[in-house]
Coordinates of C-alpha atoms in Angstrom, one line a residue:
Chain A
X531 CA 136.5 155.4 32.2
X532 CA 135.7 158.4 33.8
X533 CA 134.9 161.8 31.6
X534 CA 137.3 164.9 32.2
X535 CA 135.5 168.3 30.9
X536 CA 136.2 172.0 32.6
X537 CA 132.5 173.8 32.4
X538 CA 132.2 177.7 32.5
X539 CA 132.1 178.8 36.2
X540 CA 129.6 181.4 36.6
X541 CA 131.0 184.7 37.5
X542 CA 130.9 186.3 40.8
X543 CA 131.2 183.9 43.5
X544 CA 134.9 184.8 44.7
X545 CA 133.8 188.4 44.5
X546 CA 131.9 190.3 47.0
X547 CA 129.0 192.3 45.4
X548 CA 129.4 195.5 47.3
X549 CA 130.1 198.6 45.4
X550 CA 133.4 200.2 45.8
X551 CA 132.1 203.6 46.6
X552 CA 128.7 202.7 49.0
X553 CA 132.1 200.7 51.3
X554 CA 133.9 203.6 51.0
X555 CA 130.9 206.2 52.3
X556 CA 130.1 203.7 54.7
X557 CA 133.4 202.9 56.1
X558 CA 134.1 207.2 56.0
X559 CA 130.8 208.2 57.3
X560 CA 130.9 206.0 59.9
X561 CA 134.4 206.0 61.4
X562 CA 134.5 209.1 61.4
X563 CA 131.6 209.6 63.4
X564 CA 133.0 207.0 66.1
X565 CA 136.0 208.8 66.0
X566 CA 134.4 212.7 66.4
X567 CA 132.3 211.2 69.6
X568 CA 135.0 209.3 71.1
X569 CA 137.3 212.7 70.6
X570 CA 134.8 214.9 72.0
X571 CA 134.4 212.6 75.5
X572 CA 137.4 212.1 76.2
X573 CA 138.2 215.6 75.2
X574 CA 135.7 217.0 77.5
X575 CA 136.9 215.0 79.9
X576 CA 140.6 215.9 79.9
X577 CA 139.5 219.3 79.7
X578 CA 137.2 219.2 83.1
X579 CA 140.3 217.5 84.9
X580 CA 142.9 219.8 83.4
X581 CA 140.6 222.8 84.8
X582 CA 141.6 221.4 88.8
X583 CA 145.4 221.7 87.8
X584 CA 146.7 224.7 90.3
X585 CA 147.8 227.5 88.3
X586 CA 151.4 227.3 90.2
X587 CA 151.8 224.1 88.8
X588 CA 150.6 225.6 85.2
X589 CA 153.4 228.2 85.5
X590 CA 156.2 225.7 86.4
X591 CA 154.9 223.5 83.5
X592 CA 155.4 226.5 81.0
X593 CA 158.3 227.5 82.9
X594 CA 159.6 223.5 82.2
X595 CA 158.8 224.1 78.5
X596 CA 162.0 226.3 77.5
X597 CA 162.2 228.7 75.5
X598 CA 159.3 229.2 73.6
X599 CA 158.3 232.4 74.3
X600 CA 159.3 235.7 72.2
X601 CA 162.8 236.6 72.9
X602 CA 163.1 239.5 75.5
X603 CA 162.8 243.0 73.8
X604 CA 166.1 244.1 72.3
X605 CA 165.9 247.7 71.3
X606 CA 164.4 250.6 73.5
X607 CA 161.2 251.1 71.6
X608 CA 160.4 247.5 72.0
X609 CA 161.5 247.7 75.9
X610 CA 159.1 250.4 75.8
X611 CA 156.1 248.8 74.0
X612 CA 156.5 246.3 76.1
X613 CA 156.0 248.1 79.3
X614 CA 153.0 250.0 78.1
X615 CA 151.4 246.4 77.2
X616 CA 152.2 245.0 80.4
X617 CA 150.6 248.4 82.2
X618 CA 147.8 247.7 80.4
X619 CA 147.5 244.4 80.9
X620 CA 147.6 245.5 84.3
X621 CA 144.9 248.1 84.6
X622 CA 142.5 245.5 83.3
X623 CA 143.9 242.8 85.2
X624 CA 142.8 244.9 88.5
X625 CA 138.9 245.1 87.0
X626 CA 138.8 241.6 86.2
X627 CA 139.2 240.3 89.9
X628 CA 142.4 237.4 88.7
X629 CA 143.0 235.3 92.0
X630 CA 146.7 236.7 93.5
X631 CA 148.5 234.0 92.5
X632 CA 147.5 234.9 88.9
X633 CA 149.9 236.9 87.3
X634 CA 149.7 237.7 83.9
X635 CA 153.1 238.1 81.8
X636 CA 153.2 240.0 78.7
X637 CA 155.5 239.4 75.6
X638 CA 155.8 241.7 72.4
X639 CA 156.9 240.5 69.4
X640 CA 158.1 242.4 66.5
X641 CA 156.8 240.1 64.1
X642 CA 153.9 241.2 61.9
X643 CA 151.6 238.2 62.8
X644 CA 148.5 239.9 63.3
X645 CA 147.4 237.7 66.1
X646 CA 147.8 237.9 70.1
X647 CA 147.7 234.7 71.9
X648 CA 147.3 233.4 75.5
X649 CA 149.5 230.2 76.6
X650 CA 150.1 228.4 79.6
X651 CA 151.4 230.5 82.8
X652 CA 149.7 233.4 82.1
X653 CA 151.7 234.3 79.4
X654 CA 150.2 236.7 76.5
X655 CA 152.0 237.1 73.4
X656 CA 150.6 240.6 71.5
X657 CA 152.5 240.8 67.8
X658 CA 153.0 244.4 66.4
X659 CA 151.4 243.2 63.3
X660 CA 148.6 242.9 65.1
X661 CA 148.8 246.6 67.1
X662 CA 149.2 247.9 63.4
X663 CA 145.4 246.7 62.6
X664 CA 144.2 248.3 65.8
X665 CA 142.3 252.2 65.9
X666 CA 143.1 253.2 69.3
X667 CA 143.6 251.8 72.7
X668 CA 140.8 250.8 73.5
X669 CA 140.6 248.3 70.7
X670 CA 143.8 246.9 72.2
X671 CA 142.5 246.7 75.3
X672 CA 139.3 244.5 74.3
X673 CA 142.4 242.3 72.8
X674 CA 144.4 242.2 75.6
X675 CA 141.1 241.6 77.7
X676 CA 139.7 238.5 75.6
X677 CA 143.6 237.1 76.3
X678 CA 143.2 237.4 80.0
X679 CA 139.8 236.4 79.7
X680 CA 141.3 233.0 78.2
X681 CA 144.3 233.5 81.4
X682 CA 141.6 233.7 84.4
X683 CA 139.0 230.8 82.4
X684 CA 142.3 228.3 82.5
X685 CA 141.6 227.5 78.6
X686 CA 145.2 227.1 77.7
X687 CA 145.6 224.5 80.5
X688 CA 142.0 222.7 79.3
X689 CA 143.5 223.1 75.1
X690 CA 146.7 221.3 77.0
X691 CA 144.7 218.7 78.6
X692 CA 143.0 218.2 75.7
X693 CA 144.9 217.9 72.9
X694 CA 147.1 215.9 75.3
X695 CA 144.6 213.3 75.7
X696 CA 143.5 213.1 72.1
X697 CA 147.2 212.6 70.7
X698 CA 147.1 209.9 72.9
X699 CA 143.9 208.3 71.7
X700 CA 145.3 208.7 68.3
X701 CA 148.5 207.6 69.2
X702 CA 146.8 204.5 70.2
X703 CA 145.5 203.8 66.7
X704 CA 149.5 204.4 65.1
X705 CA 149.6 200.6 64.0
X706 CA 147.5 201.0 61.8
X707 CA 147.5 201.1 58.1
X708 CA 149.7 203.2 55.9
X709 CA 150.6 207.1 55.9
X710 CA 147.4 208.4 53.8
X711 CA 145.1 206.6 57.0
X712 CA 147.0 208.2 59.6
X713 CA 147.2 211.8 58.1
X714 CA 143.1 211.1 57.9
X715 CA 142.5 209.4 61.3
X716 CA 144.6 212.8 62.7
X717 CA 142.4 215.2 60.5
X718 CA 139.6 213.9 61.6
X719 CA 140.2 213.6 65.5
X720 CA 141.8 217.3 65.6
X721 CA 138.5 217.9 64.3
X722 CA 136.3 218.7 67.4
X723 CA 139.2 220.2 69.4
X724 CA 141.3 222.5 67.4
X725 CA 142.4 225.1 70.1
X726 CA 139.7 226.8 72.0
X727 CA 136.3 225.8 71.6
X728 CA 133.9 228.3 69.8
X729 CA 131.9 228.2 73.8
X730 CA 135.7 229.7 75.5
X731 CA 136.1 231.9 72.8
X732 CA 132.4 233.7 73.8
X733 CA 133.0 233.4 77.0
X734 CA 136.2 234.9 76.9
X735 CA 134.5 237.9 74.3
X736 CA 131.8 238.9 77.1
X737 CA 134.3 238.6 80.3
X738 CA 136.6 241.3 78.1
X739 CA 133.4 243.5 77.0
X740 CA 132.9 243.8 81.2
X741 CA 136.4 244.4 81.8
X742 CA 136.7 247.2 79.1
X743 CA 133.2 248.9 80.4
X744 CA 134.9 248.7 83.9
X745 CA 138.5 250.6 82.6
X746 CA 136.8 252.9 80.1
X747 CA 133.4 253.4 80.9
X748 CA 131.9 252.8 77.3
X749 CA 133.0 249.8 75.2
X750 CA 133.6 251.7 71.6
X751 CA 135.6 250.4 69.0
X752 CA 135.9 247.0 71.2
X753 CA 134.4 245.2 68.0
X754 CA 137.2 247.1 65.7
X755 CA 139.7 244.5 65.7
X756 CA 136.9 242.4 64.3
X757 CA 135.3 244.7 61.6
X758 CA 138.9 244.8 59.8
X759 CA 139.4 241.0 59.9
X760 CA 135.4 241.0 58.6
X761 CA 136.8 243.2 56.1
X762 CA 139.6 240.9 55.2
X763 CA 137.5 237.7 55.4
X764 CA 134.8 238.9 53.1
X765 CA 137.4 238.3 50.4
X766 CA 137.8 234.6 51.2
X767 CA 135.1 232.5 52.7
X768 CA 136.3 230.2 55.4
X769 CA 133.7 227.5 56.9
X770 CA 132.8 227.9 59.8
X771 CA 133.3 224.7 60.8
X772 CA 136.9 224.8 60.2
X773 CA 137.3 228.1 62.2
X774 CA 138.1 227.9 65.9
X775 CA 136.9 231.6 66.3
X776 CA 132.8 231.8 66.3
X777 CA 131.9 233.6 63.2
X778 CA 133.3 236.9 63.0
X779 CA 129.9 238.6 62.0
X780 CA 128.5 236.8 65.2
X781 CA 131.2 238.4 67.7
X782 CA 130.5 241.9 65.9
X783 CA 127.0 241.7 66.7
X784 CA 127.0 240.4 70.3
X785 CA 129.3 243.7 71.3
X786 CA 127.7 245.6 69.5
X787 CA 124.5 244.4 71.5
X788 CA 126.5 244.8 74.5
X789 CA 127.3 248.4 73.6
X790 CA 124.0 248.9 73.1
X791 CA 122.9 247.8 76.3
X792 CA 125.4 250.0 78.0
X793 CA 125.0 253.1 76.1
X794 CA 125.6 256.6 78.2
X795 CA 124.1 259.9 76.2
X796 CA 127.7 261.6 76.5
X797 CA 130.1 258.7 75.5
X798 CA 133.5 259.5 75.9
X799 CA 135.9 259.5 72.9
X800 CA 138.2 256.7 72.4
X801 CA 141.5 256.5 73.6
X802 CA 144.3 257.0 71.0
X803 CA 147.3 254.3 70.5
X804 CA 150.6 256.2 71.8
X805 CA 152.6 257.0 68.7
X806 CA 155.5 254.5 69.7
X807 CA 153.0 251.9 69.5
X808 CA 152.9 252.4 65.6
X809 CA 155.4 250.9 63.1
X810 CA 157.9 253.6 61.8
Chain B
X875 CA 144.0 222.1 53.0
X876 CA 147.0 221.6 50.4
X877 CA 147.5 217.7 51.6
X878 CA 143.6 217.5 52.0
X879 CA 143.2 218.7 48.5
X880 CA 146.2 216.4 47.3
X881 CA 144.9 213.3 48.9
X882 CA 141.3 213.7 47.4
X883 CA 143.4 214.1 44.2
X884 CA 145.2 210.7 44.6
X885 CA 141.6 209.6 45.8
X886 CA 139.7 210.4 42.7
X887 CA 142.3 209.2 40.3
X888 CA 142.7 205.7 42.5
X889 CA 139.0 204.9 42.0
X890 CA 138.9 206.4 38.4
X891 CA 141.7 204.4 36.8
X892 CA 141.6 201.7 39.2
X893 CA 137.8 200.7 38.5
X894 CA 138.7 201.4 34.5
X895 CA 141.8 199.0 34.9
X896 CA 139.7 196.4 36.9
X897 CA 136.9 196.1 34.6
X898 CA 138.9 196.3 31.3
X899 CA 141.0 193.5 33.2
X900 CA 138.3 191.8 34.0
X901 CA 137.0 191.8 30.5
X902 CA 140.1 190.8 29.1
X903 CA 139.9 187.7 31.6
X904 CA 137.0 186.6 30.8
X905 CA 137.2 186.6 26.8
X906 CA 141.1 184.8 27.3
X907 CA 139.2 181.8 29.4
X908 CA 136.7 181.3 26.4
X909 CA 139.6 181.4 23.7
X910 CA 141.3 178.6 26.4
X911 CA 138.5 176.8 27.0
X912 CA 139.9 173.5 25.4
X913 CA 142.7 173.3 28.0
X914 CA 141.4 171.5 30.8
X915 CA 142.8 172.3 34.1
X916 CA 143.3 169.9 37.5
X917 CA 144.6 170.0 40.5
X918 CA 144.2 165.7 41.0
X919 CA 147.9 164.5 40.4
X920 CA 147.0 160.9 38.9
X921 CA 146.6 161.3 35.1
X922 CA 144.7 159.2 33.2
X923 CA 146.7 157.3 30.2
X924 CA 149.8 158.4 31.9
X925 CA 152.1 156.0 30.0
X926 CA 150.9 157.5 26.4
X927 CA 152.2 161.2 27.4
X928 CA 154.7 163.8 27.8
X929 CA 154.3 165.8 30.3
X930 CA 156.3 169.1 31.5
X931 CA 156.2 172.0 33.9
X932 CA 153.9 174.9 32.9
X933 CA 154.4 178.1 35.0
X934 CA 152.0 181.6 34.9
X935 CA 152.8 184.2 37.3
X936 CA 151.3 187.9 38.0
X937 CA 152.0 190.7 39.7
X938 CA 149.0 193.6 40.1
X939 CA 149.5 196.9 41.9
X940 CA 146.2 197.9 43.9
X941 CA 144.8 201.7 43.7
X942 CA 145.3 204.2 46.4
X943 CA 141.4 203.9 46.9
X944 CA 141.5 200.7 47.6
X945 CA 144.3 200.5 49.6
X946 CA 142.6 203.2 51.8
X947 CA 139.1 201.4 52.3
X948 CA 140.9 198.5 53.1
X949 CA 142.7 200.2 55.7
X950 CA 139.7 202.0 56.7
X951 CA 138.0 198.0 57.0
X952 CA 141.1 197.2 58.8
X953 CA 139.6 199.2 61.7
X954 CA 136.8 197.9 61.7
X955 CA 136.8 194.2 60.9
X956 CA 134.8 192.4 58.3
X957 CA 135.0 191.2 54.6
X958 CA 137.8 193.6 52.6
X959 CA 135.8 193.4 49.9
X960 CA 138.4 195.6 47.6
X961 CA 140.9 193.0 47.9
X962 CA 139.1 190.3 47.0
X963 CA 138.3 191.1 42.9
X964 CA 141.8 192.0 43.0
X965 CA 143.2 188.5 44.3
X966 CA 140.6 187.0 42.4
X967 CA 141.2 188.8 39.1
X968 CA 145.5 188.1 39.7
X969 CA 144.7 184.2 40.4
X970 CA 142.7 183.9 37.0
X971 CA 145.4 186.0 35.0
X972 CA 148.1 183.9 36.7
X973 CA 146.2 180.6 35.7
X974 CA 145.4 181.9 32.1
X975 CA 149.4 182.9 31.4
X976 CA 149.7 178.9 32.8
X977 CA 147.4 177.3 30.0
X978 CA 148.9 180.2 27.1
X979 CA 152.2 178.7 27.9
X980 CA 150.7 174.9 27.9
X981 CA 148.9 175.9 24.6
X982 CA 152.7 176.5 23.4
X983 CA 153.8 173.5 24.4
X984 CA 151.0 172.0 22.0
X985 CA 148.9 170.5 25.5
X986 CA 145.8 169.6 25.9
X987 CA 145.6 169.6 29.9
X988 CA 147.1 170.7 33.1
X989 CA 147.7 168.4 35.8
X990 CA 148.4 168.4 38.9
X991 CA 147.8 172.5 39.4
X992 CA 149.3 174.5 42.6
X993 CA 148.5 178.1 43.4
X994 CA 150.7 180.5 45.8
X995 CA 150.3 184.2 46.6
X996 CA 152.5 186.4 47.9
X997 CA 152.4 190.2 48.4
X998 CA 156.4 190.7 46.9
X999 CA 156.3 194.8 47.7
X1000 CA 155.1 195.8 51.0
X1001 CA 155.4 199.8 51.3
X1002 CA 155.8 202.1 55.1
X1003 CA 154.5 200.2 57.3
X1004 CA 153.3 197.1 55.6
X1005 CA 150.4 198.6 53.6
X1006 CA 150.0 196.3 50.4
X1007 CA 151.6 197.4 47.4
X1008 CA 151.3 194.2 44.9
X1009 CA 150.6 191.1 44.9
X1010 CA 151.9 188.4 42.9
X1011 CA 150.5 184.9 42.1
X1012 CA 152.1 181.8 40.9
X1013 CA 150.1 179.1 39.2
X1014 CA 152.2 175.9 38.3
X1015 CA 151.3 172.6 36.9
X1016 CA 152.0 169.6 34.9
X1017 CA 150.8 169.9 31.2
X1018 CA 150.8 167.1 29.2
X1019 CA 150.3 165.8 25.8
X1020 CA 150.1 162.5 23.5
X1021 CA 153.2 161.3 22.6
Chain C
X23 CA 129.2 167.9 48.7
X24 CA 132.1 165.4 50.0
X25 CA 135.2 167.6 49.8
X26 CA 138.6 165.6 50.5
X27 CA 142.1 166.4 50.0
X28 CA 143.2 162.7 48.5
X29 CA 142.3 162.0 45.0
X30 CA 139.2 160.2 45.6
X31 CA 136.6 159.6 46.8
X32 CA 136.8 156.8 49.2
X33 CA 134.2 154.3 48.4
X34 CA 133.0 155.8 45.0
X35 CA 133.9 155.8 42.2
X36 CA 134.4 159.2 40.0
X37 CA 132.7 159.2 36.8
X38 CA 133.0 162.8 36.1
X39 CA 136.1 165.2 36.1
X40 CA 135.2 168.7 36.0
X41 CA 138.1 170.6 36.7
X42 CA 139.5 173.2 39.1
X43 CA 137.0 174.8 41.3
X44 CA 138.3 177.6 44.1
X45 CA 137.0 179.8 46.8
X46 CA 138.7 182.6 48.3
X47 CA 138.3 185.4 50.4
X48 CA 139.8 188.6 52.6
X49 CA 138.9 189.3 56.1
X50 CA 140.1 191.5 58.5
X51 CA 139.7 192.2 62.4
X52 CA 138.7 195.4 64.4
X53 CA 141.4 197.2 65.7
X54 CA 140.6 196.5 69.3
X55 CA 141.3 192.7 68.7
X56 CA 144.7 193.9 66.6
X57 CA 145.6 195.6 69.9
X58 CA 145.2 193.0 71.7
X59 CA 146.8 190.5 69.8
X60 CA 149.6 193.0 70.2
X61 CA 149.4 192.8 73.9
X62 CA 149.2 189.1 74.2
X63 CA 152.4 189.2 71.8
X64 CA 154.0 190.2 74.9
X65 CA 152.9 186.9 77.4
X66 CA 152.1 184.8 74.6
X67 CA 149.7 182.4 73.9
X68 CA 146.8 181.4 72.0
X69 CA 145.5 184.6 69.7
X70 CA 142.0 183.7 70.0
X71 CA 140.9 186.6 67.8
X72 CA 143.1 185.5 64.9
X73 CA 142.4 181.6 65.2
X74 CA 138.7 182.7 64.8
X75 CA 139.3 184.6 62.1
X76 CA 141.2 182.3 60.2
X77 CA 138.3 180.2 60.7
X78 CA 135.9 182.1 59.4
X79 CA 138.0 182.5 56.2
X80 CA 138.6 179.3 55.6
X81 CA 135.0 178.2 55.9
X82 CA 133.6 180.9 54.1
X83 CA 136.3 180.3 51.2
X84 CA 135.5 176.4 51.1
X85 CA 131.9 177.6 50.7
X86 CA 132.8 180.0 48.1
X87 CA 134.6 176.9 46.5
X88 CA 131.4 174.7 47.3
X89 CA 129.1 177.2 45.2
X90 CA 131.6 177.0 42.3
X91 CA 131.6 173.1 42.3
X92 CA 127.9 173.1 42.5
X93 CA 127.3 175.9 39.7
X94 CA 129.5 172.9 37.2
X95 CA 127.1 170.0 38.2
X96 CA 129.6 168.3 40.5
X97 CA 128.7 166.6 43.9
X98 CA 132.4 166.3 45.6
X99 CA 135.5 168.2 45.6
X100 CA 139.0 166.3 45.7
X101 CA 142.5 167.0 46.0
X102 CA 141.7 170.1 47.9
X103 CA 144.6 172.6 48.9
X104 CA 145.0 175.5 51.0
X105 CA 146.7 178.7 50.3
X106 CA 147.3 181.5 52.5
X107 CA 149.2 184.2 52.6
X108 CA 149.3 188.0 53.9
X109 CA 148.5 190.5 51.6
X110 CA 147.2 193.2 54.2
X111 CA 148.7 193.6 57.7
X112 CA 145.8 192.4 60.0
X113 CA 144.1 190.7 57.2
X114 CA 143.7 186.9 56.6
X115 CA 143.7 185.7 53.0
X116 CA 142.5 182.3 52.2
X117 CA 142.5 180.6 48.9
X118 CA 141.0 177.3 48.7
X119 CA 141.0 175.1 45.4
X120 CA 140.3 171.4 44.1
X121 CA 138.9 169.4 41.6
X122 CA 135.3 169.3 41.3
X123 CA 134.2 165.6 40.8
X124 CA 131.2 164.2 40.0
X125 CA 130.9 160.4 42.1
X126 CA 128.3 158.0 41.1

């Protein structure tokens, strides 16, 4: 007759020992890493190819887009803001030595934003919020210069490319686990790109400094629309890791340096913004 | 920075309350199995002395949620491959709760064994897009008594 | 350790019944073999990926169940029975559980 007993089975055999959290750094730590490398390649990569994309087939792309542009100005001073931007625009356009097939189109919008942006086809947006901020006209200028800057370098095109071939990288990955993973895996692969990399973004700042020394002859107040969002920074600290913009106090000091460099004993006074410029 | 902020939230209080609930669980487990000891359990369906018992179903079932933290290092493994290790205490601790309800139940029924024992897991709640949300265990067996 | 899924042992007789014994364990593949399990969903055929992991799981759950059955004293396992079932997408679960024996 056989004997039938149940003896204690020692604990911990059907359990892995690993602690929760060292998986979890692990697992982080390392996918995202993977993830940040394979973003930046293949980011680099879409950019370099994007760069060879004729700029006439740029502006039928962003003419393909619709309407995403600022609606046309309305009322007469906008018509006439407008007009004085795309003058502007103009003037420096004719320093900076754009290829002829290059136009560059100017939109105002009345929003207060204070931001100007560049976008595919050589379109600049300026926002009035934005002209409110601004000294005089040659602080716009340096603005409407760095946008150009970003126009003539194709960076909107090599953002496009970009982001274009990381959604699709990402897109790949979409099988995969729940919501809270994909809101990460996204997080972390917009991570390296964001819009313009911090390299554009200097190379765009010194392309405008030359343009503005060529319209003006001296580059004062070029660093102003910088000093006010200093001034507004200094409240809150962002990381610079999560800025696309290279520190502000950085892009002060380098035109400052570059006003330096090209000091003339008798500078000329700065330009005042035309009164229709200014928010009644 | 709003959803980063919320999802470190969820995060923290995953691996907080989930490791709290785990090892209290756990604990629990562990003293219940010594209290049962005296029921024996087997999954062999011949039973010795059959003709001098009764015997009759038993049943114990369980169903235990997993933590957000858990659910995202699993994913996170998912990606990578390997041993989900987070899963495994929780299908282990759902299997011995499940087996324990089966020999509280064959204790009420005045048995002193478990014959014949069968196991099945399913995961009954499966959130967007098939993440794990519970998973439930059925233990099932014949317990049997002297007559 | 003689592991069978009858109730003996053929051959030898069991002196010794020391109850259930179980192994189990979760495993999961890389995403690049979930993707292309995904593409061979479309031609079909064997997923190579998944029959290995299967295998894996259900050797390193009948070791787990080995080491329980040896921690008791035992020296076979009968009446052994699968279980297996999908808790995560892309993740094999295996359960395996007997009676741990021990056979003169």
């Amino acid at each position: 007759m056989a004997e039938y007993e149940n003896p204690e089975i020692p604990e911990g055999i059907n359990v892995s020992p690993t602690h929760p959290l060292k998986d979890f750094a692990l697992l982080v730590s390392g996918i995202s890493a993977l993830i940040i490398v394979a973003v930046l390649a293949l980011s680099l990569l879409a950019g370099q190819l994007a760069r060879h994309i004729p700029f006439a087939q740029e502006r039928a792309l962003a003419a393909s887009l619709g309407r995403w542009l600022p609606e046309p100005p309305d009322s007469a001073v906008a018509k006439q803001r407008q007009h004085y931007l795309q003058t502007l625009t103009n003037r420096l356009a004719g320093t900076m030595a754009l290829p002829p097939e290059m136009p560059i189109t100017v939109h105002y919008s009345s929003s207060q934003t204070v931001n100007a942006m560049a976008t595919l086809g050589g379109h600049i947006v300026v926002f009035q919020g934005l002209i409110d901020t601004l000294p005089s006209e040659n602080a716009l200028a340096m603005v409407l210069a760095h946008e150009i800057a970003h126009v003539r370098h194709r960076d909107p095109v090599v953002a496009m490319g970009r982001g274009f071939a990381v959604m699709l990288a990402l897109s790949s990955l979409a099988g995969f686990g729940d919501g809270a993973l994909q809101q990460w895996l996204g997080g972390v692969g917009m991570l390296p790109i964001l819009s313009f990399s911090r390299s554009q973004e200097e190379a765009a700042d010194s392309s405008a400094l030359q343009a503005v020394l060529d319209l003006y002859g001296h580059v004062g107040d070029a660093a102003a629309f910088f000093e006010k969002v200093a001034e507004r920074q200094s409240a809150a600290y962002v990381p610079t890791m999560f800025n696309t913009h290279p520190d502000v106090d950085q892009r002060i000091a380098r035109i400052r340096e570059f006003a330096a460099r090209h000091a003339k004993p008798e500078q000329a006074p700065a330009t005042p913004l035309r009164a229709f410029l200014k928010a009644a | 920075m709003v959803d980063l902020i919320f999802f470190l939230v969820l995060l923290l209080l995953g691996y907080v309350f989930g490791q709290r609930a785990e090892k209290r669980h756990f604990r629990s487990i562990i003293e219940r199995e010594k209290q049962l000891r005296d029921i024996l359990v087997f999954s062999e369906r011949r039973i010795p002395d059959e003709d001098k018992l009764d015997g009759t179903l038993v049943c114990g079932s369980v169903v235990v949620s997993v933590d957000f933290f858990k659910r995202f290092v699993a994913n996170l493994r998912n990606l990578v491959g390997g041993r989900v290790s987070a899963y495994e205490s929780l299908l282990e601790r759902a299997r011995r709760e499940a087996i324990l309800r089966m020999k509280e139940e064959a204790r009420r029924t005045g048995a002193k064994s478990v014959w014949n024992i069968r196991l099945e897991t399913s995961s009954i709640y499966k959130g967007a897009q098939q993440s794990i949300g519970a998973v439930e265990v059925l233990a099932y067996g014949t317990a049997v008594k002297p007559r | 350790m003689i592991v069978t899924n009858i109730e003996t042992v053929p051959g030898k007789a069991i002196v010794k019944h020391l109850g259930l014994v179980s192994g189990n364990t979760v495993r999961s593949k890389h995403a690049g073999r979930d993707l292309m399990a995904g593409l061979k969903n479309i031609f079909g055929g064997e997923l190579k990926g998944y029959t290995e992991l299967l295998t894996e799981s259900r050797q390193e759950a009948v070791q787990r169940m080995i080491d329980q059955a040896t921690a008791v004293g035992a020296n076979a396992i009968v009446n052994v029975r699968f279980s297996t079932s999908s808790v995560a997408a892309g993740a094999a679960e295996l359960y395996a559980y007997g009676t741990a024996v021990v056979v003169e």
